[in-house]
Each structure stands twice: as structure tokens, then as C-alpha cells.
Amino acid sequence: MKQIFGLFFFLILTSSSFAQAVLTGRVTDADTHEPLSFSNIFITMPDGKVLGTPADLDGKYSLKVPLGEYELVVTYLGYQTVKEVIHIQENGVVVKDFALTPALEGMIISCPVVYASRPFTVDRIFQKNIEKENLAQDVPYLLKMTPSAVVTSDAGAGVGYSGIRVRGADQTNINVTVNNIPLNDPESHQVYWVDLPDIMASANHIEIERGVGTSTNGAGAFGATINVATKQPSENPGMTLASTMGSFNTQKYSLEANTGKVKDDFSFQGRVTSISSDGYIDRASSDLVSYFLSGKYEKGNHIIQLNTFSGHEITYQAWNGVPITYINDPKLRSYNPAGANRPGSPYENQVDNYKQTHYQAIYSGVAPNSRLSYDLALHYTKGSGYYEQYKDDQKIAKYNWQPLVLGDTTIEKTDLVRRKWLDNDFYGAVFNVNIPIKKDKINVGIAWNQYEGLHYGKVIWAALSDIPTGHEYYNNTALKTDFNIFAKANKSFGQWATYYDLQFRKVDYQFEGADSDGRTLPATVHHHFWNPKVGVLYSLDAKWANNAYLSFAVAHREPNRNDYRSNPVDKAPKSERLFDFEGGIRKNLGDFQYELNGYYMTYKDQLVLTGKLTEVGEYTRVNVPESYRMGVETKMAVRAAKWLTLSGNLTVSRNKIKAFTEYIDNWDTWTQETVVHENTDLAFSPTVVSAVAADFSFLKNKLDVTLSGKYVGKQYLDNTSNDHTSLPAYFYNDLQINYLLKKSKVEYLLNLKVNNLLNQKYSTNGWAYRYRTGTPYLGPYDQKEGGATYSQVGLYPQAGVNYLLGLVVKF
């Protein structure tokens, strides 16, 4: 009897100890009601153990909770943490939804957020995923799996000079900001990621809008907008050590520290990084150092943050590519012609040496008793550096010096070493205010930025001339002012949401002095651009879609510095204009998500290289009246099992110039001949771009294994659709293994990345030069009436199978 009673008592205790409820619900944004995918929900047990779960793709969560009273915590990056005491008194299902409000830190970064309820395409990469990928490669390689993206590396391994194209548009056509402050070089429109090595280690998140997107500061977006939001100093003290080693003697060492709250109002953060690599291409070495420092003062509804971050790069030049005739030779595939014109051995200091330092002062606040918020950012960027080149058989007169006379001999040419310098200052102010109107809101932004550039060149050594060391042979200056104002408004009624966006941009650009060819450059140009954008979104309650959207946007871009310096101002190219039509559908189904987007981008006066020479023999871009890009983009993610997530994206597009005239050098007559082309493909615009990934999770999400693949279709190196000047399609696989171990208060993250797992031989970039001559030539050519047309081609081959092994320690 005692045994039966004891067993009965044991069953009661056991059933009581396992009595529990299922807490379920959805986590959304308080303003837009969009799901906050993978937000964290957890409670702390009386014994100190933590029970938690992430939300799914649709923001839904489910957590088994024992009966009792607990503090429930909900967190999501960039949003205010929610803490709430809950009482679980009986078994069953308890529904609890949470609507999170963007944190004040989210406003201070001033990074335009595009929610899924907006009629635009957007991809977000958050800090957690950045940490897994950020081993040593440059920013483009962290973005290569996003839709319509193609990346390339001059050195062949992702360290050093690298680039990204989106929808065929290169970095000069992509608007890039850091904390809403323009990063594109105002003169060339280029983005040099190598100037800010390891910037992603200090990134809170990064967003990519394809197409024109919403209004932002800086140059017009002709392919995409990339917004980088940097980290905020943590409220808790801590330190992070990161190191990487890998192929081609690649090494990375990084230290980050947070002070946590100091006297309740202040917090500080700092990071230093060193990255070095020999590169896959011969001598394509990189020596990179950077730092990021941030201090924040927070009091009530007001925040002041000071940021400074800097990068110094010394890279051996690998800009020229590899001759196409070497590509299939294993011994010559990594040949680097830079500096090889020096007799005996390649010039050892054929380097690019540049340092760029950014300063940002940002104030952010919320009006008392109101949801009105505002922020003001002041910024200053200092850049200075040069690239050095060994040049053989140079005309002395070109360097603003007299030929050397020795008796009866006049020496008019010499070998020499030159440095081309750039010393620039970029500064300005950015102001934003968000005005809520019931469920809708208006955002107004104003920015004024000014750039001062000094270009000059020096001869630091000459073989057969009396040119003095340090002789300056050209000097010119530039001043560019960019004023921008925009207003954005959202209006919702029923299942409909409309979006309005109007931007005015004024650009004044003047430069003077002598350039490297000895020409004077007095010029002043002015541009005024109106860029309207409008969109509509309809919310659906259908199995196949959550919403459908349409949008229309206009963008303009002014010609860059080279366009002006290679033409008289009265003959300079016109500004470019883009009309962007977008439309699509989106669906979140908990563990299944997809998006289908169609676009039609039609250009007026797009600037392209046609081979045309200026009167001084320099290649220049010219306007083509009509060209377009049209395509369909789709992306999908599905959680096939608790341990398996499948994802992928596919872009199929058509990219055409309706008609343009090509100019081809005739080596026999020393003139240029013209060829009229119709309906040819835009350069570097593959018809198909796709990416797939399978992510496996083991050991309670401590071990992640990701196998990914990237396919890029055939591309042309120029606008002639000539097979002899093209890049073949390529496909490669990467393998990533991440293991997370938490022990006491220390967290260890071990990363192994194997790039190009199957050792594919492919090239991601190239250049082409076409000419005519009757001289026999053994290279690739097309027979043309009246002579042969030949093509000189250089390609940028990428490394075969290679690895990066990283360790991150947090405490």
C-alpha cells in the first residue's frame, strides 16, 4: 500500500513539474506592422536557466513555458527591448503578440529603412550574419549572394581592390552611404572599399535596394543603393578578439572593446584591424590597417554620438588584368604585367598607397510628448595618397621638362618612376526629420556636401634625364558642391498604401589647372535634377501573396571628372537620366518566404565607352540616346526542417543598347573608323545571375554548415556583342562551417570558409581593345571587309580552391 501511495505521489509531483503552457504569438514593427523575422523571445527561470526561441520568417514564435510567473524579454536588432511580467497559471495555449518600436539608436544611424510594406526591393544583412562571413574579404564578397549581384577581385581572392555590380551597374552607378553620409567619390563616382578595410566588423546592418530605390544623399542610384549602418557602443562592457589565416598568406587580426555605460550617460567603443594577403595574382599583395572609434552620450530623448574611422591601404597594382592568351596556362594564369616593364625584374614598389579618415558628429532626438524625431549629422573626410608606376620610354616633354642634350645627341625619351597624388577634403551636413501623422508619416531630408580635390603628379626618378627628384609635372584642383533636399510621405487607407517621394538635387562643379597631359582645365558646370518617385502597395490575404506593389522612379547622374577633362566643357557629355518601373509580389508563410519582382529601366543619354578618342588621343565616354534593362528577379527561403533551410535567387534579364556608333583605331592609316551597331548587349550585363544555398544546423544550432553556389551567365566586355570580347559563363561553390561555443561568460565562434570548392577556372572581369590592321596577328579576330579587326583582351582570373579559417572570441 505504501508503494502504491508513493508511486501515486511521485506521479503527482512529476505531472506538476511538467505542467506547462505553450506561449505563442507574433513579433512585428509597431509602425509598419511588418514581421520582425528571427527576433528573440526568452524567459529566465528561478534557477537561472534561460528558455528561449527565435521567431520564424513571419515573426511568429512558439515557446513551451512551465507554470509560474516570469519576466518575458523580446529583443530585435535596432528596436527597443520589451520586458513584461507574465503569469502562466494553467495548461494550454497563451497568445501574446508584441509590437516593437525602433530604438533611438536606430534613428541616430540615419540609415533609410525600407520595410517590406514599401513598393521597392530590399535585402538586409544583419550583424549576426556579418560576423559569420567577415573573415578578411572586402565588402562586395559579403554581398555576393544577394539578387542580381556579381562581384570581382583584382587580386583574385577578395582582398584588396574589389567591386560589385548590381543589375549590370558597376560601383560608379551604385549609391553608397555610411550612416546616410555619401561614400562615393564625388569626382569619379567610384567606391573604393579597400580604403575602409574591415568596415563590416563595425556594421550594425547593411541594406541593398535594387534599382533607383528611395531618395538618399549623394550620387544618383542607377543600379542599386547600399546603406551601411555602423554599430552603437554597447550598454555592457566587453571585448572581441578576431583572427583569420588562409590561403595566399592571408592574415587578419582585430580587437574590439566596449566600455559599457559610464556614469549612466556615456559609452565608448573601439576597434583596430590589420589585414594582409599576398593575393592570387603575382605580387598582388595587400597591407591594410583600419580603426573605428565611437563615443555616445545619451540623456532622456537625446543622443550625441561621435564616430571616427579610418583605413590605410598599400596594395601592389593588379589593375591591368592577365592577357587572354595566358589564361589557360597554369603557370601564366596569375601573371601580373604591372611593373614588369622594368628591365631585369618587376618594379618592386608599383603600389597604390592611400589613407582615408572619416569624422562624424551626430545628434538625434525625439520631441517631448510626441513621436516626431530628428537627427543632424556633421561630417568630414580626409583622403590623401598616391599610386606609383615605373614607366618606360617616356617622352621627356610630356613631363614638362626639356629634352637632355649631350653634345650632338638629344635624348627625348627616358625610363622614369612617377607618383600621381590625390589630396582631398569632403565635408558637409545632413539633416532628417520624421513627422508622424496618425498612422502615416512624412520624412524630410536636407544635405549640403562639398568636396575639394587636389590632383598632382611628381617624377621621383629618371634614368637618362636631368629631371630633378620630386619634379611636379602637373597640378589641378576641383571644387564640387552637392545640395540635396527630399520629402517622403506614406498614406494608408484600407488595404492600400501609397508612397510619394520628391527629390531636388543641385550640383556645382569647377576645376582648374593642368592635368597629366599638360592641358589646362578651367571649367564650371551646373546641374539641377528633379527626381520624383511614387508607388502603391495592395495588401492581400491570399495563399500566394501578402502584398503586390508597383512603383515608378526617376534618377539623374552628372558626368564624372574624366568625362569633363577629356572634352571641352561645351562638348562635354550630357547628364544621364533613368526611368525605373518596378512591380512584384511578396509572401511570408512562416517558414516559407518568396518575392517576385519585375523591372524595366530605360535610360536616356546613358554614358558608355565606344572607343572614341578625344583630340588628344584619350578614350572617352559618349551618350547613347536609348538603352534599357528589363528583367525578373525572384528570391525564396524555406525552412525544410528544423535543421535545414534552403534559399536562392534568380535574375533573368535583357540589357540592350538600341543603337550606337563604335570607333575603331586603324593602325595602318592612324585614323578611326566607325561601325554602327544596333540592338547589342550592354557590357557586363549577364542574362542570368543566380545563387543557391543550403544551410544545415546541428547541435542545437551551435554548428552551422552552409553549402552555396553562384552562377553568372555570359558577359560582354564591350557593347559590341562580339564573342571574342566576352567572359564565359561560370559557376562556383563555397562551403562555410561555423561552430559556436559558449562557456561561462566567454563565447567562441570558429569559422571555416572554403572558396571555390570545386576548383573552377573562371574570370569575373576584363577589358577589350579592338583595332584594325592588315598586319598578320595570331590572336582572336573577326574578318571584316577591307581588313581584319583584332581584339586585345585582358581578364581577371579568380583563385582556385582556397580557404579562410577564423576564430572570434567574445568576453
Tab-separated table of C-alpha atoms in Angstrom, residues 425-599:
chain	number	residue	atom	x	y	z
A	425	ASP	CA	38.657	67.003	-48.326
A	426	PHE	CA	34.946	66.185	-48.142
A	427	TYR	CA	32.644	67.787	-45.577
A	428	GLY	CA	29.038	68.734	-45.028
A	429	ALA	CA	25.842	68.386	-43.032
A	430	VAL	CA	22.850	66.044	-43.228
A	431	PHE	CA	19.512	66.719	-41.517
A	432	ASN	CA	16.448	64.460	-41.284
A	433	VAL	CA	13.095	64.857	-39.557
A	434	ASN	CA	10.295	62.282	-39.250
A	435	ILE	CA	6.808	63.727	-38.790
A	436	PRO	CA	4.092	61.229	-37.774
A	437	ILE	CA	0.530	61.915	-38.921
A	438	LYS	CA	-1.770	59.346	-37.318
A	439	LYS	CA	-0.794	56.051	-38.949
A	440	ASP	CA	1.150	57.806	-41.684
A	441	LYS	CA	4.333	59.844	-41.626
A	442	ILE	CA	6.426	62.299	-43.594
A	443	ASN	CA	10.200	62.248	-43.783
A	444	VAL	CA	12.132	65.347	-44.878
A	445	GLY	CA	15.849	65.272	-45.539
A	446	ILE	CA	18.299	68.046	-46.400
A	447	ALA	CA	22.000	67.688	-47.146
A	448	TRP	CA	24.813	70.006	-48.193
A	449	ASN	CA	28.180	68.480	-49.045
A	450	GLN	CA	31.342	69.968	-50.520
A	451	TYR	CA	34.407	68.318	-51.995
A	452	GLU	CA	37.844	69.861	-52.532
A	453	GLY	CA	40.286	67.826	-54.586
A	454	LEU	CA	43.935	68.417	-55.419
A	455	HIS	CA	45.476	66.319	-58.200
A	456	TYR	CA	49.203	66.497	-58.902
A	457	GLY	CA	51.999	64.329	-60.237
A	458	LYS	CA	55.700	64.041	-59.441
A	459	VAL	CA	58.672	62.350	-61.074
A	460	ILE	CA	60.694	60.674	-58.314
A	461	TRP	CA	63.360	59.071	-60.545
A	462	ALA	CA	64.544	59.262	-64.163
A	463	ALA	CA	67.121	57.086	-65.918
A	464	LEU	CA	68.531	59.272	-68.704
A	465	SER	CA	67.369	62.769	-67.923
A	466	ASP	CA	68.238	65.575	-65.574
A	467	ILE	CA	64.656	65.817	-64.293
A	468	PRO	CA	65.143	66.683	-60.612
A	469	THR	CA	63.777	64.294	-57.989
A	470	GLY	CA	60.336	65.419	-56.894
A	471	HIS	CA	59.687	67.418	-60.066
A	472	GLU	CA	55.978	68.299	-60.231
A	473	TYR	CA	54.712	67.989	-63.793
A	474	TYR	CA	51.002	68.729	-63.345
A	475	ASN	CA	48.690	70.247	-60.767
A	476	ASN	CA	44.948	70.897	-60.812
A	477	THR	CA	42.198	71.474	-58.307
A	478	ALA	CA	38.494	70.739	-58.117
A	479	LEU	CA	35.594	72.076	-56.074
A	480	LYS	CA	32.249	70.286	-56.116
A	481	THR	CA	29.147	71.261	-54.133
A	482	ASP	CA	26.156	68.965	-53.844
A	483	PHE	CA	22.867	70.196	-52.349
A	484	ASN	CA	20.001	67.789	-51.895
A	485	ILE	CA	16.523	68.036	-50.413
A	486	PHE	CA	13.781	65.428	-50.432
A	487	ALA	CA	10.409	64.712	-48.867
A	488	LYS	CA	8.850	61.267	-48.488
A	489	ALA	CA	5.283	60.536	-47.448
A	490	ASN	CA	3.245	57.428	-46.731
A	491	LYS	CA	-0.526	57.338	-46.926
A	492	SER	CA	-2.577	54.274	-45.991
A	493	PHE	CA	-6.256	53.614	-46.464
A	494	GLY	CA	-7.785	50.175	-46.070
A	495	GLN	CA	-5.692	47.569	-47.845
A	496	TRP	CA	-3.956	50.226	-49.929
A	497	ALA	CA	-0.721	52.050	-49.101
A	498	THR	CA	0.769	54.766	-51.281
A	499	TYR	CA	4.291	56.163	-51.245
A	500	TYR	CA	5.412	59.580	-52.522
A	501	ASP	CA	8.972	60.809	-52.793
A	502	LEU	CA	10.283	64.005	-54.408
A	503	GLN	CA	13.956	64.947	-54.503
A	504	PHE	CA	15.718	68.049	-55.809
A	505	ARG	CA	19.480	67.897	-56.284
A	506	LYS	CA	21.787	70.758	-57.315
A	507	VAL	CA	25.392	70.106	-58.336
A	508	ASP	CA	28.044	72.771	-58.972
A	509	TYR	CA	31.438	71.597	-60.178
A	510	GLN	CA	34.508	73.634	-61.077
A	511	PHE	CA	38.115	72.692	-61.697
A	512	GLU	CA	41.219	74.403	-62.983
A	513	GLY	CA	44.907	73.849	-63.550
A	514	ALA	CA	46.875	71.479	-65.772
A	515	ASP	CA	46.201	67.752	-65.985
A	516	SER	CA	48.708	64.948	-66.568
A	517	ASP	CA	48.664	65.608	-70.333
A	518	GLY	CA	49.558	69.264	-69.887
A	519	ARG	CA	46.099	70.575	-70.812
A	520	THR	CA	44.556	73.392	-68.837
A	521	LEU	CA	41.205	72.617	-67.240
A	522	PRO	CA	39.326	75.842	-66.491
A	523	ALA	CA	35.683	74.890	-66.296
A	524	THR	CA	32.499	75.367	-64.316
A	525	VAL	CA	29.400	73.208	-64.764
A	526	HIS	CA	25.993	73.262	-63.087
A	527	HIS	CA	23.268	70.642	-62.853
A	528	HIS	CA	19.733	70.731	-61.471
A	529	PHE	CA	17.853	67.459	-61.097
A	530	TRP	CA	14.268	66.653	-60.120
A	531	ASN	CA	13.816	63.018	-59.121
A	532	PRO	CA	10.207	62.013	-58.374
A	533	LYS	CA	9.221	58.573	-57.093
A	534	VAL	CA	5.787	57.118	-56.485
A	535	GLY	CA	4.469	53.716	-55.565
A	536	VAL	CA	1.396	51.809	-54.490
A	537	LEU	CA	1.051	48.620	-52.476
A	538	TYR	CA	-2.021	46.440	-52.011
A	539	SER	CA	-2.198	44.090	-49.023
A	540	LEU	CA	-3.608	40.677	-49.805
A	541	ASP	CA	-4.977	37.895	-47.687
A	542	ALA	CA	-4.175	35.186	-50.198
A	543	LYS	CA	-2.284	31.941	-50.032
A	544	TRP	CA	0.038	33.060	-52.795
A	545	ALA	CA	0.892	36.612	-51.686
A	546	ASN	CA	0.853	39.046	-48.770
A	547	ASN	CA	1.087	42.103	-50.970
A	548	ALA	CA	1.519	43.316	-54.517
A	549	TYR	CA	3.213	46.565	-55.486
A	550	LEU	CA	4.049	48.909	-58.331
A	551	SER	CA	6.491	51.819	-58.363
A	552	PHE	CA	7.990	54.387	-60.707
A	553	ALA	CA	11.160	56.371	-60.061
A	554	VAL	CA	13.362	58.851	-61.900
A	555	ALA	CA	17.110	59.310	-61.367
A	556	HIS	CA	19.758	61.564	-62.888
A	557	ARG	CA	23.553	61.422	-62.821
A	558	GLU	CA	26.054	64.046	-63.819
A	559	PRO	CA	29.140	63.093	-65.907
A	560	ASN	CA	32.250	62.283	-63.892
A	561	ARG	CA	35.613	64.037	-63.811
A	562	ASN	CA	37.124	62.054	-66.682
A	563	ASP	CA	34.146	62.916	-68.875
A	564	TYR	CA	34.868	66.605	-68.368
A	565	ARG	CA	38.652	66.510	-68.525
A	566	SER	CA	38.621	64.593	-71.826
A	567	ASN	CA	36.296	67.086	-73.538
A	568	PRO	CA	35.898	70.839	-73.726
A	569	VAL	CA	33.061	71.929	-71.463
A	570	ASP	CA	30.906	72.993	-74.406
A	571	LYS	CA	31.322	69.487	-75.886
A	572	ALA	CA	31.121	67.505	-72.660
A	573	PRO	CA	28.617	64.653	-72.416
A	574	LYS	CA	25.125	65.353	-71.138
A	575	SER	CA	23.851	64.065	-67.826
A	576	GLU	CA	22.185	60.653	-67.780
A	577	ARG	CA	18.533	60.005	-66.957
A	578	LEU	CA	16.838	56.806	-65.853
A	579	PHE	CA	13.156	55.866	-65.662
A	580	ASP	CA	12.684	52.825	-63.418
A	581	PHE	CA	9.428	50.837	-63.413
A	582	GLU	CA	9.150	48.096	-60.765
A	583	GLY	CA	6.400	45.703	-59.754
A	584	GLY	CA	6.080	42.497	-57.818
A	585	ILE	CA	4.527	40.319	-55.161
A	586	ARG	CA	5.776	39.111	-51.775
A	587	LYS	CA	4.700	36.345	-49.454
A	588	ASN	CA	5.610	35.279	-45.903
A	589	LEU	CA	4.250	31.889	-44.870
A	590	GLY	CA	6.019	31.339	-41.588
A	591	ASP	CA	8.791	29.008	-42.684
A	592	PHE	CA	8.380	29.932	-46.356
A	593	GLN	CA	9.105	33.281	-47.965
A	594	TYR	CA	9.412	34.417	-51.538
A	595	GLU	CA	9.496	37.562	-53.625
A	596	LEU	CA	8.963	38.012	-57.343
A	597	ASN	CA	9.959	41.347	-58.854
A	598	GLY	CA	9.915	42.639	-62.403
A	599	TYR	CA	11.710	45.771	-63.585
